[in-house]
Short mmCIF file of N, CA and C in Angstrom, two decimals:
data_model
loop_
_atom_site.label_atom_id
_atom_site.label_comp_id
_atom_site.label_asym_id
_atom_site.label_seq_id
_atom_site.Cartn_x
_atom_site.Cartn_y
_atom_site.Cartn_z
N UNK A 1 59.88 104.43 104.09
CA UNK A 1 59.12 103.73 103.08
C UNK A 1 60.07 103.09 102.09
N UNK A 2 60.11 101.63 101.83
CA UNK A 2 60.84 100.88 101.50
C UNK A 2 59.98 101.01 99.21
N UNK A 3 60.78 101.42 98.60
CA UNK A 3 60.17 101.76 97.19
C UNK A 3 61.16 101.07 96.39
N UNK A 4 60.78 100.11 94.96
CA UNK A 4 61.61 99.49 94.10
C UNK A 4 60.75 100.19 92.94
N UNK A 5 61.58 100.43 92.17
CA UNK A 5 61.47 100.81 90.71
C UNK A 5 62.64 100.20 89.33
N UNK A 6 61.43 99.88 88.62
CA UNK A 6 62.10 98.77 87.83
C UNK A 6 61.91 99.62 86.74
N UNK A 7 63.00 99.68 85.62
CA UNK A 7 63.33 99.85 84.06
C UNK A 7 63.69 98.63 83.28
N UNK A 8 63.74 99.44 82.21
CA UNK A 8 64.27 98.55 81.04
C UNK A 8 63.39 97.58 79.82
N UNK A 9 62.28 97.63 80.61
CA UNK A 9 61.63 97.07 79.78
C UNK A 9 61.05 97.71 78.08
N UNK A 10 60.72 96.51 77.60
CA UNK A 10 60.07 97.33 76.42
C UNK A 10 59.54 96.33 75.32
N UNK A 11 59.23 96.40 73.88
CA UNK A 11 59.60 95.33 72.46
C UNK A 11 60.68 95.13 71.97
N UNK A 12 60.63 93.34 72.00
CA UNK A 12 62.04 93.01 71.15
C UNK A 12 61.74 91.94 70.53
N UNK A 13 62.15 92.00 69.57
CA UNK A 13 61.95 90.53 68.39
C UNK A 13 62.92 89.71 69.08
N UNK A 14 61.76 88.56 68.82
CA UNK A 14 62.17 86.91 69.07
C UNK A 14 63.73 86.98 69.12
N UNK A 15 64.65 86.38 69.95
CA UNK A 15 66.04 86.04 69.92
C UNK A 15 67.07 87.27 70.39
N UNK A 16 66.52 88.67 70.80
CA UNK A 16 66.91 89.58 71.21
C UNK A 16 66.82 89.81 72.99
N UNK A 17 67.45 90.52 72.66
CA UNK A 17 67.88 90.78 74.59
C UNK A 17 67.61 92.06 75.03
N UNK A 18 67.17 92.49 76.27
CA UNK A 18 66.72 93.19 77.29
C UNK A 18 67.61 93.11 78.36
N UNK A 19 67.40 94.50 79.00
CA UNK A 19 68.38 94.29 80.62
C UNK A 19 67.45 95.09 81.18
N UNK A 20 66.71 94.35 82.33
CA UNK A 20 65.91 95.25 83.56
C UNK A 20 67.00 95.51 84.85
N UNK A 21 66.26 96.95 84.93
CA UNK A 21 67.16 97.32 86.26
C UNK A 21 65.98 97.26 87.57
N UNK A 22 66.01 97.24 88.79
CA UNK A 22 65.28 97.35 89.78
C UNK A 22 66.12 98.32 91.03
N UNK A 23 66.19 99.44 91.28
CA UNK A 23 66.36 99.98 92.57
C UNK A 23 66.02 100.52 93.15
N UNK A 24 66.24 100.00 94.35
CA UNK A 24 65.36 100.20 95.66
C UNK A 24 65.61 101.39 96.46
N UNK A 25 65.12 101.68 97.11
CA UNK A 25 65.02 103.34 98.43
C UNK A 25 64.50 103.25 99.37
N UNK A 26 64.61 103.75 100.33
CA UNK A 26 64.04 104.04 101.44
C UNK A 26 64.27 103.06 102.51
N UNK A 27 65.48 102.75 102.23
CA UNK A 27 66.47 101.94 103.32
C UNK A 27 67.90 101.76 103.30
N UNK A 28 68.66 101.69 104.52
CA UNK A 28 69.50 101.29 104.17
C UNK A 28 70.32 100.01 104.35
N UNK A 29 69.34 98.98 104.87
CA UNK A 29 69.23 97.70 104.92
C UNK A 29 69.50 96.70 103.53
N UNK A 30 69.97 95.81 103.30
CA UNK A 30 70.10 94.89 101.85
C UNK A 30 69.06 93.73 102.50
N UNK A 31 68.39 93.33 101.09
CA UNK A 31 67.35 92.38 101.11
C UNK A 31 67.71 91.38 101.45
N UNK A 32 67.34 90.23 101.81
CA UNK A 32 67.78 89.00 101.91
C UNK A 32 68.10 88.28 100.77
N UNK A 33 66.98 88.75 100.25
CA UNK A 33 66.73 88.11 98.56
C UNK A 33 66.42 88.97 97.57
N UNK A 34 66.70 89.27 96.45
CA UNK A 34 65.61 89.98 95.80
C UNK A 34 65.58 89.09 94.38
N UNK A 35 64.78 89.40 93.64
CA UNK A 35 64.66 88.95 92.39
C UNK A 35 63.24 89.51 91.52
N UNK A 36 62.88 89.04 90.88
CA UNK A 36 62.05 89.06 89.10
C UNK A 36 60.87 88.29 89.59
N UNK A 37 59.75 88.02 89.72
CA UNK A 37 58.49 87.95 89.30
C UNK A 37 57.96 88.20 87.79
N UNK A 38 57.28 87.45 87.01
CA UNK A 38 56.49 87.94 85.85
C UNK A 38 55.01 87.36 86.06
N UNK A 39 54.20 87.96 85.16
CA UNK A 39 52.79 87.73 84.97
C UNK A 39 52.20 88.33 83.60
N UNK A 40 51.71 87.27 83.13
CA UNK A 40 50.86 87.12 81.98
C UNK A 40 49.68 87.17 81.76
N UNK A 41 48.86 87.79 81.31
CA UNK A 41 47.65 87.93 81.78
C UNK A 41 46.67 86.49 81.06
N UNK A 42 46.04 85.84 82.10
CA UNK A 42 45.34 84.52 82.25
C UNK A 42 46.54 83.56 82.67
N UNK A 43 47.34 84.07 83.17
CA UNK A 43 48.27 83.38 83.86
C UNK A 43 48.48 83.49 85.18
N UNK A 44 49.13 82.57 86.26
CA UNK A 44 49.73 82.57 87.48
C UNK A 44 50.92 83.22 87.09
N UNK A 45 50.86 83.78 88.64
CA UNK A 45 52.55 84.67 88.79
C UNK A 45 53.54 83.84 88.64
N UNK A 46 54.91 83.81 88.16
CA UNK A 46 55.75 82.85 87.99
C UNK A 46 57.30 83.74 88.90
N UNK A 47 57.78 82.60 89.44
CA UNK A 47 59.08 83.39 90.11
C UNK A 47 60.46 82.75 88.25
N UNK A 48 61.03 84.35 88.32
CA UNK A 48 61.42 84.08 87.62
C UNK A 48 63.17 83.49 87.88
N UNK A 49 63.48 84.62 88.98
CA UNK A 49 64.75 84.30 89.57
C UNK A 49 64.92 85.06 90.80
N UNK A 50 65.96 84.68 91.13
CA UNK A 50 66.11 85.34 92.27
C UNK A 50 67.40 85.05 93.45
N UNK A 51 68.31 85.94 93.49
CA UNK A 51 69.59 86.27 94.41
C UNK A 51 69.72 86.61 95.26
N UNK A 52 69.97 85.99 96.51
CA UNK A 52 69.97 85.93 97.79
C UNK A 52 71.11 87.07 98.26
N UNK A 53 71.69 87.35 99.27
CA UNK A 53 71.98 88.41 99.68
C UNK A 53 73.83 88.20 99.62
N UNK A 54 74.19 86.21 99.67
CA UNK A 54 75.02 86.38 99.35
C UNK A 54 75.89 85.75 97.98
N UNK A 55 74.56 86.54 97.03
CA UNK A 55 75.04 86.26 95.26
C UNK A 55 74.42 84.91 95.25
N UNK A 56 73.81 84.12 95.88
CA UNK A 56 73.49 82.88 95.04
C UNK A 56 72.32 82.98 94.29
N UNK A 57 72.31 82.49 93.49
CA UNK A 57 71.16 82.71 92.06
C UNK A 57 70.01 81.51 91.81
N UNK A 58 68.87 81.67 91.91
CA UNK A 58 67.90 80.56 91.53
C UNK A 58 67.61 81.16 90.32
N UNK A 59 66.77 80.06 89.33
CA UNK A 59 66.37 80.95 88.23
C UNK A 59 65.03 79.37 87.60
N UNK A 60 64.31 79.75 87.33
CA UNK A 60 63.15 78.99 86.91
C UNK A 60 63.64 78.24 85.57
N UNK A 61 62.86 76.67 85.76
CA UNK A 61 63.74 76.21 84.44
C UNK A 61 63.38 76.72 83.14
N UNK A 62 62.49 77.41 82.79
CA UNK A 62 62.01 78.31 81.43
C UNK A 62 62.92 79.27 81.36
N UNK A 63 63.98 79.57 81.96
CA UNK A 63 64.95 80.81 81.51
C UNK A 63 66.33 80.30 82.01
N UNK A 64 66.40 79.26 82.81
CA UNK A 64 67.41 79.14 82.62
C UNK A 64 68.60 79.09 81.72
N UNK A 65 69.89 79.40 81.71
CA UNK A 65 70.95 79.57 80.15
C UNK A 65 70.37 80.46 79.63
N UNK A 66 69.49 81.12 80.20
CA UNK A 66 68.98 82.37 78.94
C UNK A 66 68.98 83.95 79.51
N UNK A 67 68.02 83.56 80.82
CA UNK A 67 68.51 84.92 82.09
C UNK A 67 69.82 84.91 82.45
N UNK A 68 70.15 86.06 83.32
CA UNK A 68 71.15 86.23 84.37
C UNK A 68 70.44 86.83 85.60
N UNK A 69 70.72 87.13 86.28
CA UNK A 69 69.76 88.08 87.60
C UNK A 69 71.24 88.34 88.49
N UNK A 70 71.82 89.82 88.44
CA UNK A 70 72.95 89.99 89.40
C UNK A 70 72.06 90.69 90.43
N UNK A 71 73.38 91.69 91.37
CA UNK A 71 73.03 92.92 91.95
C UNK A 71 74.15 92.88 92.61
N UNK A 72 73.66 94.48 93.24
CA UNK A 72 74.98 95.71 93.72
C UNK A 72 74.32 96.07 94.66
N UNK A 73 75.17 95.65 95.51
CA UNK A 73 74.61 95.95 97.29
C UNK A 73 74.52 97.52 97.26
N UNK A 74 75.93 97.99 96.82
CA UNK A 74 76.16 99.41 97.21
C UNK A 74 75.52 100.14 96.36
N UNK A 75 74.53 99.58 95.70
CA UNK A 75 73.32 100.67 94.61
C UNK A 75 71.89 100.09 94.87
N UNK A 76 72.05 99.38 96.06
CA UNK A 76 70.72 98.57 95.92
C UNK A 76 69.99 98.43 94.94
N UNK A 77 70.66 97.65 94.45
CA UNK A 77 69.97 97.59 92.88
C UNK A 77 70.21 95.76 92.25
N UNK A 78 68.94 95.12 91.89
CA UNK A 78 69.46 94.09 90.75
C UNK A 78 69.22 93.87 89.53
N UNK A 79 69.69 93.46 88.86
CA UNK A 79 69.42 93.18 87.74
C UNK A 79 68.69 91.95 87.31
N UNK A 80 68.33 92.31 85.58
CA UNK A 80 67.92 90.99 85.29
C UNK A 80 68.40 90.89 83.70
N UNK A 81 69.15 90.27 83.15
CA UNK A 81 69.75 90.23 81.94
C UNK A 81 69.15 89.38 80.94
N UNK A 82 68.52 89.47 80.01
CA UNK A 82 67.45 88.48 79.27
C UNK A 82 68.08 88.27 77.98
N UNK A 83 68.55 87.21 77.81
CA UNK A 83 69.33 86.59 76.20
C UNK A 83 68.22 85.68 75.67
N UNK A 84 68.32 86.01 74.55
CA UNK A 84 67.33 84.60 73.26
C UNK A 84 66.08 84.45 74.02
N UNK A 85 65.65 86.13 74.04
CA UNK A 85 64.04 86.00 74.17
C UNK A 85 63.05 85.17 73.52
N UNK A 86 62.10 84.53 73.72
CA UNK A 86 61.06 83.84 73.51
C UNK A 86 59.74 84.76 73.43
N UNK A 87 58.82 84.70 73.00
CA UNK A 87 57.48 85.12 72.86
C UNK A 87 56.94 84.84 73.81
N UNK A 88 57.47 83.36 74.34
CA UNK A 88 56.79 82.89 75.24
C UNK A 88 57.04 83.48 77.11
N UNK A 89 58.59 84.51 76.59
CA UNK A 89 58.83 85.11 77.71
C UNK A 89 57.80 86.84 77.96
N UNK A 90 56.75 87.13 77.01
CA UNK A 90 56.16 88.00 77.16
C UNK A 90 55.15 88.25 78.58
N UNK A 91 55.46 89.66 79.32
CA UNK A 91 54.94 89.44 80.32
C UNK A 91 55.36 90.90 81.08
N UNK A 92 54.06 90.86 81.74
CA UNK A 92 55.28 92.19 83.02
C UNK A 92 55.63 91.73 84.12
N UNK A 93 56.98 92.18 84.52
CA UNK A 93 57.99 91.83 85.21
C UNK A 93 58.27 92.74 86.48
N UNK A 94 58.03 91.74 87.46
CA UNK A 94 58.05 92.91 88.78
C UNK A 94 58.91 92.22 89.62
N UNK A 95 59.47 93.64 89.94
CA UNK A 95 60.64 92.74 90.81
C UNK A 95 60.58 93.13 92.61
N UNK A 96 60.64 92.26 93.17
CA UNK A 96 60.49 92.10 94.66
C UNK A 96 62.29 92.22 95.51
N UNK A 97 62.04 92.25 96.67
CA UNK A 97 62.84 92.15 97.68
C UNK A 97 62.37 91.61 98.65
N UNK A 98 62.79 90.75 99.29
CA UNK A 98 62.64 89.85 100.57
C UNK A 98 63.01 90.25 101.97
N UNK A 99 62.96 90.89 102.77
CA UNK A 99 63.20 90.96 104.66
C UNK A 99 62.90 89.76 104.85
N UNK A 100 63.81 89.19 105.72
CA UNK A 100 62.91 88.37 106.69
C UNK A 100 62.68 89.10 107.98
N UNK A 101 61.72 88.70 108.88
CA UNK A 101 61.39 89.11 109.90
C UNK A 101 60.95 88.14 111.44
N UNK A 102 60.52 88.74 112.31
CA UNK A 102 59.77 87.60 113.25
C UNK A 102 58.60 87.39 112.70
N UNK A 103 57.78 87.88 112.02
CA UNK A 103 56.64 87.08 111.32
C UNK A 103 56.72 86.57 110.32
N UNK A 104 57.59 86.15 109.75
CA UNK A 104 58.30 85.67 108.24
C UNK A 104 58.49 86.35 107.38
N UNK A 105 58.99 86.24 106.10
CA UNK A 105 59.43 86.99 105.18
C UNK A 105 58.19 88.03 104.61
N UNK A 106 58.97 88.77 104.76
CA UNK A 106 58.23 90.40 104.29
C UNK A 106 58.44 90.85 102.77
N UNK A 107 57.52 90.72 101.76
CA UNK A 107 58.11 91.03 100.57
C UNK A 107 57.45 92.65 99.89
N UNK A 108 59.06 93.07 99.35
CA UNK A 108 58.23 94.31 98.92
C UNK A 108 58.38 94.18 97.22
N UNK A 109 57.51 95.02 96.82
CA UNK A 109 57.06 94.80 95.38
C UNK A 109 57.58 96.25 94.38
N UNK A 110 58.14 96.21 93.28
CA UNK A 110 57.87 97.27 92.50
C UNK A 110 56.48 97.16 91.45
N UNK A 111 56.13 98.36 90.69
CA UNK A 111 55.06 98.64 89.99
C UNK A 111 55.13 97.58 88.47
N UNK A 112 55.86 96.90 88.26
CA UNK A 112 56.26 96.58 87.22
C UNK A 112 57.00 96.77 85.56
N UNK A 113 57.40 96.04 84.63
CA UNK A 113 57.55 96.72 83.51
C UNK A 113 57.54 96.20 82.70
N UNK A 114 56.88 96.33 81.52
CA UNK A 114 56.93 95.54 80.34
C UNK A 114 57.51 94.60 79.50
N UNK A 115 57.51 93.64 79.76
CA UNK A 115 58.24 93.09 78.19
C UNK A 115 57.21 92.31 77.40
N UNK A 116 57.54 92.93 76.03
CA UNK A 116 56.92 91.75 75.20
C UNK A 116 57.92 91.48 73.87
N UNK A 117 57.83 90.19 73.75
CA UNK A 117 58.73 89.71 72.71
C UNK A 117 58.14 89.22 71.81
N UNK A 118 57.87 89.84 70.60
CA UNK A 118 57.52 89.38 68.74
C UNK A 118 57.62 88.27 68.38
N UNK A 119 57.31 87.62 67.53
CA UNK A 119 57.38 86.40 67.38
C UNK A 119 57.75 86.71 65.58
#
């Protein structure tokens, strides 16, 4: 059973920073991809970022210069580094991993975690 569990979240006034952690279990396979998901409630899911297996980084233009998103193969684990929070970045944040497969990409999900940022 393939399980992600995400930390770090929490409240931070406007212009402050957060670091989510996400690691994964119940394999010993590395994702193809993994990255950050958020959702707002009366909102669509938004991809927030996301690092492919060998370090390359996408990141949505609302956080760009502002996120980071690493990871550590050998902790299966990624990160997500949040500078000069916005209000507008309030949301819970779930972070996925990607397989691909013969039926296409397989995504697994953690439970999520909080952020909300003060205004």
């Amino acid at each position: 059973q393939v399980q992600l569990v995400e930390s770090g979240g929490g409240l931070v006034q406007a212009g402050g920073s957060l670091r989510l952690s996400c690691v994964a279990s119940g394999t010993i396979f590395s994702f193809n991809a993994m990255g950050w998901y958020r959702r707002a409630p009366g909102k669509q899911r938004e991809l927030v970022a996301e690092i492919t297996s060998g370090n390359s980084p996408n990141y949505a233009d609302s956080v760009k210069g502002r996120f980071t998103i690493s990871r550590d193969n050998a902790k299966n684990t990624v990160y997500l580094q949040m500078n000069s929070l916005k209000p507008e970045d309030t949301a819970v944040y779930y972070c996925h991993g990607r397989l691909d497969s013969g039926l296409g990409p397989r995504i697994y999900w953690g439970q999520g975690t909080q952020v909300a940022v003060s205004s």
